[in-house]
mmCIF file with all atom_site columns, C-alpha atoms in Angstrom:
data_model
loop_
_atom_site.group_PDB
_atom_site.id
_atom_site.type_symbol
_atom_site.label_atom_id
_atom_site.label_alt_id
_atom_site.label_comp_id
_atom_site.label_asym_id
_atom_site.label_entity_id
_atom_site.label_seq_id
_atom_site.pdbx_PDB_ins_code
_atom_site.Cartn_x
_atom_site.Cartn_y
_atom_site.Cartn_z
_atom_site.occupancy
_atom_site.B_iso_or_equiv
_atom_site.pdbx_formal_charge
_atom_site.auth_seq_id
_atom_site.auth_comp_id
_atom_site.auth_asym_id
_atom_site.auth_atom_id
_atom_site.pdbx_PDB_model_num
ATOM 1  C CA . MET O 1 1  ? -75.242 154.892 54.511 1.00 48.00 ? 13  MET O CA 1
ATOM 2  C CA . ARG O 1 2  ? -76.690 150.573 55.197 1.00 58.00 ? 14  ARG O CA 1
ATOM 3  C CA . THR O 1 3  ? -78.647 150.454 53.042 1.00 71.00 ? 15  THR O CA 1
ATOM 4  C CA . LYS O 1 4  ? -80.298 145.871 53.107 1.00 85.00 ? 16  LYS O CA 1
ATOM 5  C CA . LEU O 1 5  ? -80.700 143.849 49.632 1.00 92.00 ? 17  LEU O CA 1
ATOM 6  C CA . VAL O 1 6  ? -84.257 142.408 48.943 1.00 95.00 ? 18  VAL O CA 1
ATOM 7  C CA . ILE O 1 7  ? -84.569 140.271 46.307 1.00 96.00 ? 19  ILE O CA 1
ATOM 8  C CA . ASP O 1 8  ? -88.110 140.226 44.452 1.00 96.00 ? 20  ASP O CA 1
ATOM 9  C CA . ASN O 1 9  ? -87.691 138.909 41.385 1.00 95.00 ? 21  ASN O CA 1
ATOM 10 C CA . VAL O 1 10 ? -84.338 136.551 39.572 1.00 96.00 ? 22  VAL O CA 1
ATOM 11 C CA . ALA O 1 11 ? -84.966 135.342 36.300 1.00 96.00 ? 23  ALA O CA 1
ATOM 12 C CA . LEU O 1 12 ? -82.211 132.781 35.149 1.00 96.00 ? 24  LEU O CA 1
ATOM 13 C CA . SER O 1 13 ? -79.471 134.979 31.991 1.00 95.00 ? 25  SER O CA 1
ATOM 14 C CA . ASP O 1 14 ? -77.317 132.506 31.021 1.00 95.00 ? 26  ASP O CA 1
ATOM 15 C CA . HIS O 1 15 ? -75.779 128.442 32.206 1.00 94.00 ? 27  HIS O CA 1
ATOM 16 C CA . ASN O 1 16 ? -73.817 125.777 31.710 1.00 94.00 ? 28  ASN O CA 1
ATOM 17 C CA . GLU O 1 17 ? -74.834 122.335 32.834 1.00 90.00 ? 29  GLU O CA 1
ATOM 18 C CA . GLU O 1 18 ? -71.501 120.563 32.503 1.00 93.00 ? 30  GLU O CA 1
ATOM 19 C CA . LEU O 1 19 ? -69.058 123.368 33.782 1.00 94.00 ? 31  LEU O CA 1
ATOM 20 C CA . GLY O 1 20 ? -72.685 124.179 37.381 1.00 93.00 ? 32  GLY O CA 1
ATOM 21 C CA . LEU O 1 21 ? -71.317 128.152 35.836 1.00 96.00 ? 33  LEU O CA 1
ATOM 22 C CA . TYR O 1 22 ? -75.099 130.073 36.108 1.00 96.00 ? 34  TYR O CA 1
ATOM 23 C CA . GLN O 1 23 ? -75.744 133.310 35.238 1.00 97.00 ? 35  GLN O CA 1
ATOM 24 C CA . PHE O 1 24 ? -79.041 134.259 36.909 1.00 97.00 ? 36  PHE O CA 1
ATOM 25 C CA . ILE O 1 25 ? -80.630 138.544 36.386 1.00 97.00 ? 37  ILE O CA 1
ATOM 26 C CA . VAL O 1 26 ? -81.471 139.692 40.025 1.00 97.00 ? 38  VAL O CA 1
ATOM 27 C CA . THR O 1 27 ? -83.645 142.693 40.838 1.00 97.00 ? 39  THR O CA 1
ATOM 28 C CA . PHE O 1 28 ? -84.729 144.397 43.910 1.00 96.00 ? 40  PHE O CA 1
ATOM 29 C CA . THR O 1 29 ? -87.579 145.413 45.722 1.00 95.00 ? 41  THR O CA 1
ATOM 30 C CA . ASP O 1 30 ? -85.491 148.847 45.486 1.00 92.00 ? 42  ASP O CA 1
ATOM 31 C CA . ARG O 1 31 ? -85.783 148.708 41.014 1.00 93.00 ? 43  ARG O CA 1
ATOM 32 C CA . SER O 1 32 ? -82.136 147.968 41.287 1.00 94.00 ? 44  SER O CA 1
ATOM 33 C CA . LYS O 1 33 ? -80.968 144.804 38.993 1.00 96.00 ? 45  LYS O CA 1
ATOM 34 C CA . ALA O 1 34 ? -77.343 143.332 39.681 1.00 96.00 ? 46  ALA O CA 1
ATOM 35 C CA . ARG O 1 35 ? -76.582 140.142 37.094 1.00 97.00 ? 47  ARG O CA 1
ATOM 36 C CA . VAL O 1 36 ? -75.186 137.143 39.606 1.00 98.00 ? 48  VAL O CA 1
ATOM 37 C CA . PHE O 1 37 ? -72.799 134.258 38.768 1.00 98.00 ? 49  PHE O CA 1
ATOM 38 C CA . MET O 1 38 ? -72.629 131.858 40.622 1.00 96.00 ? 50  MET O CA 1
ATOM 39 C CA . ARG O 1 39 ? -71.741 127.835 40.899 1.00 96.00 ? 51  ARG O CA 1
ATOM 40 C CA . ARG O 1 40 ? -73.067 124.531 41.563 1.00 92.00 ? 52  ARG O CA 1
ATOM 41 C CA . ASP O 1 41 ? -70.058 121.839 42.612 1.00 84.00 ? 53  ASP O CA 1
ATOM 42 C CA . PRO O 1 42 ? -72.493 120.733 44.995 1.00 88.00 ? 54  PRO O CA 1
ATOM 43 C CA . GLU O 1 43 ? -73.808 123.590 46.333 1.00 92.00 ? 55  GLU O CA 1
ATOM 44 C CA . TRP O 1 44 ? -74.715 126.410 45.391 1.00 94.00 ? 56  TRP O CA 1
ATOM 45 C CA . LYS O 1 45 ? -71.904 129.506 45.296 1.00 95.00 ? 57  LYS O CA 1
ATOM 46 C CA . VAL O 1 46 ? -71.511 132.704 44.710 1.00 96.00 ? 58  VAL O CA 1
ATOM 47 C CA . SER O 1 47 ? -69.146 134.001 42.092 1.00 95.00 ? 59  SER O CA 1
ATOM 48 C CA . SER O 1 48 ? -69.570 136.991 41.343 1.00 96.00 ? 60  SER O CA 1
ATOM 49 C CA . VAL O 1 49 ? -72.533 140.117 41.793 1.00 96.00 ? 61  VAL O CA 1
ATOM 50 C CA . ASN O 1 50 ? -72.571 142.317 38.810 1.00 95.00 ? 62  ASN O CA 1
ATOM 51 C CA . ARG O 1 51 ? -74.494 145.899 39.383 1.00 95.00 ? 63  ARG O CA 1
ATOM 52 C CA . LEU O 1 52 ? -75.694 146.862 35.728 1.00 94.00 ? 64  LEU O CA 1
ATOM 53 C CA . LEU O 1 53 ? -76.907 150.819 35.683 1.00 93.00 ? 65  LEU O CA 1
ATOM 54 C CA . ASN O 1 54 ? -80.605 150.544 35.039 1.00 91.00 ? 66  ASN O CA 1
ATOM 55 C CA . ILE O 1 55 ? -80.961 153.581 38.161 1.00 93.00 ? 67  ILE O CA 1
ATOM 56 C CA . PRO O 1 56 ? -77.414 155.246 40.240 1.00 93.00 ? 68  PRO O CA 1
ATOM 57 C CA . CYS O 1 57 ? -76.434 152.165 43.167 1.00 92.00 ? 69  CYS O CA 1
ATOM 58 C CA . THR O 1 58 ? -78.648 152.180 45.665 1.00 90.00 ? 70  THR O CA 1
ATOM 59 C CA . ILE O 1 59 ? -75.834 152.019 48.525 1.00 90.00 ? 71  ILE O CA 1
ATOM 60 C CA . CYS O 1 60 ? -73.212 154.974 47.594 1.00 91.00 ? 72  CYS O CA 1
ATOM 61 C CA . ARG O 1 61 ? -75.865 156.640 45.079 1.00 90.00 ? 73  ARG O CA 1
ATOM 62 C CA . LYS O 1 62 ? -72.899 156.551 42.698 1.00 89.00 ? 74  LYS O CA 1
ATOM 63 C CA . ASP O 1 63 ? -73.756 156.765 38.921 1.00 89.00 ? 75  ASP O CA 1
ATOM 64 C CA . TYR O 1 64 ? -71.065 154.826 37.449 1.00 88.00 ? 76  TYR O CA 1
ATOM 65 C CA . TYR O 1 65 ? -69.158 151.259 38.165 1.00 89.00 ? 77  TYR O CA 1
ATOM 66 C CA . CYS O 1 66 ? -69.211 150.828 41.782 1.00 91.00 ? 78  CYS O CA 1
ATOM 67 C CA . LYS O 1 67 ? -68.034 147.856 44.333 1.00 92.00 ? 79  LYS O CA 1
ATOM 68 C CA . CYS O 1 68 ? -70.653 148.152 46.357 1.00 92.00 ? 80  CYS O CA 1
ATOM 69 C CA . PHE O 1 69 ? -73.037 144.939 45.364 1.00 93.00 ? 81  PHE O CA 1
ATOM 70 C CA . GLU O 1 70 ? -70.142 142.459 45.221 1.00 94.00 ? 82  GLU O CA 1
ATOM 71 C CA . LYS O 1 71 ? -69.238 143.182 48.886 1.00 93.00 ? 83  LYS O CA 1
ATOM 72 C CA . HIS O 1 72 ? -72.648 142.096 49.895 1.00 94.00 ? 84  HIS O CA 1
ATOM 73 C CA . ALA O 1 73 ? -72.215 139.061 48.197 1.00 94.00 ? 85  ALA O CA 1
ATOM 74 C CA . PRO O 1 74 ? -72.884 136.951 50.628 1.00 95.00 ? 86  PRO O CA 1
ATOM 75 C CA . ASP O 1 75 ? -76.432 137.680 51.956 1.00 95.00 ? 87  ASP O CA 1
ATOM 76 C CA . ILE O 1 76 ? -77.933 137.867 48.562 1.00 95.00 ? 88  ILE O CA 1
ATOM 77 C CA . GLU O 1 77 ? -75.885 134.071 48.601 1.00 95.00 ? 89  GLU O CA 1
ATOM 78 C CA . ASN O 1 78 ? -77.526 133.987 51.544 1.00 95.00 ? 90  ASN O CA 1
ATOM 79 C CA . GLN O 1 79 ? -81.569 135.088 50.722 1.00 95.00 ? 91  GLN O CA 1
ATOM 80 C CA . LEU O 1 80 ? -81.167 133.282 46.909 1.00 94.00 ? 92  LEU O CA 1
ATOM 81 C CA . VAL O 1 81 ? -80.285 129.686 48.368 1.00 92.00 ? 93  VAL O CA 1
ATOM 82 C CA . GLU O 1 82 ? -82.427 130.118 51.361 1.00 92.00 ? 94  GLU O CA 1
ATOM 83 C CA . GLY O 1 83 ? -85.107 131.731 49.593 1.00 87.00 ? 95  GLY O CA 1
ATOM 84 C CA . GLU O 1 84 ? -85.373 129.361 47.160 1.00 88.00 ? 96  GLU O CA 1
ATOM 85 C CA . HIS O 1 85 ? -85.008 131.468 44.178 1.00 89.00 ? 97  HIS O CA 1
ATOM 86 C CA . ILE O 1 86 ? -82.666 129.493 42.262 1.00 90.00 ? 98  ILE O CA 1
ATOM 87 C CA . GLN O 1 87 ? -84.912 126.835 42.387 1.00 88.00 ? 99  GLN O CA 1
ATOM 88 C CA . GLY O 1 88 ? -88.416 129.326 40.909 1.00 88.00 ? 100 GLY O CA 1
ATOM 89 C CA . ALA O 1 89 ? -85.532 130.353 38.076 1.00 89.00 ? 101 ALA O CA 1
ATOM 90 C CA . LEU O 1 90 ? -84.883 127.575 36.788 1.00 87.00 ? 102 LEU O CA 1
ATOM 91 C CA . ALA O 1 91 ? -88.799 126.112 37.080 1.00 87.00 ? 103 ALA O CA 1
ATOM 92 C CA . SER O 1 92 ? -89.486 129.613 35.247 1.00 83.00 ? 104 SER O CA 1
ATOM 93 C CA . LYS O 1 93 ? -87.622 129.010 32.214 1.00 72.00 ? 105 LYS O CA 1
ATOM 94 C CA . ALA O 1 94 ? -88.090 124.378 31.808 1.00 69.00 ? 106 ALA O CA 1
ATOM 95 C CA . GLN O 1 95 ? -90.973 126.169 31.376 1.00 64.00 ? 107 GLN O CA 1
#
């Protein structure tokens, strides 16, 4: 089953300015969530994507750890960077 992951909300969870490492909690339109680790040097790149176990995987329907979201990392990265979700999350954390 092919599911398109569409980002609904992004929140900054943690960051290390010195190393350029950032951790975001991404909520998708299907209510699933993922922890996305990104590096900024100087362009944004996804290091890792881990699905949070709030609901079963919307791709494979497993209720335990799977690598489905990791396989969609390039698509998630494009949405985060092109949709300016990162800047919004950083701005809301600064307030």
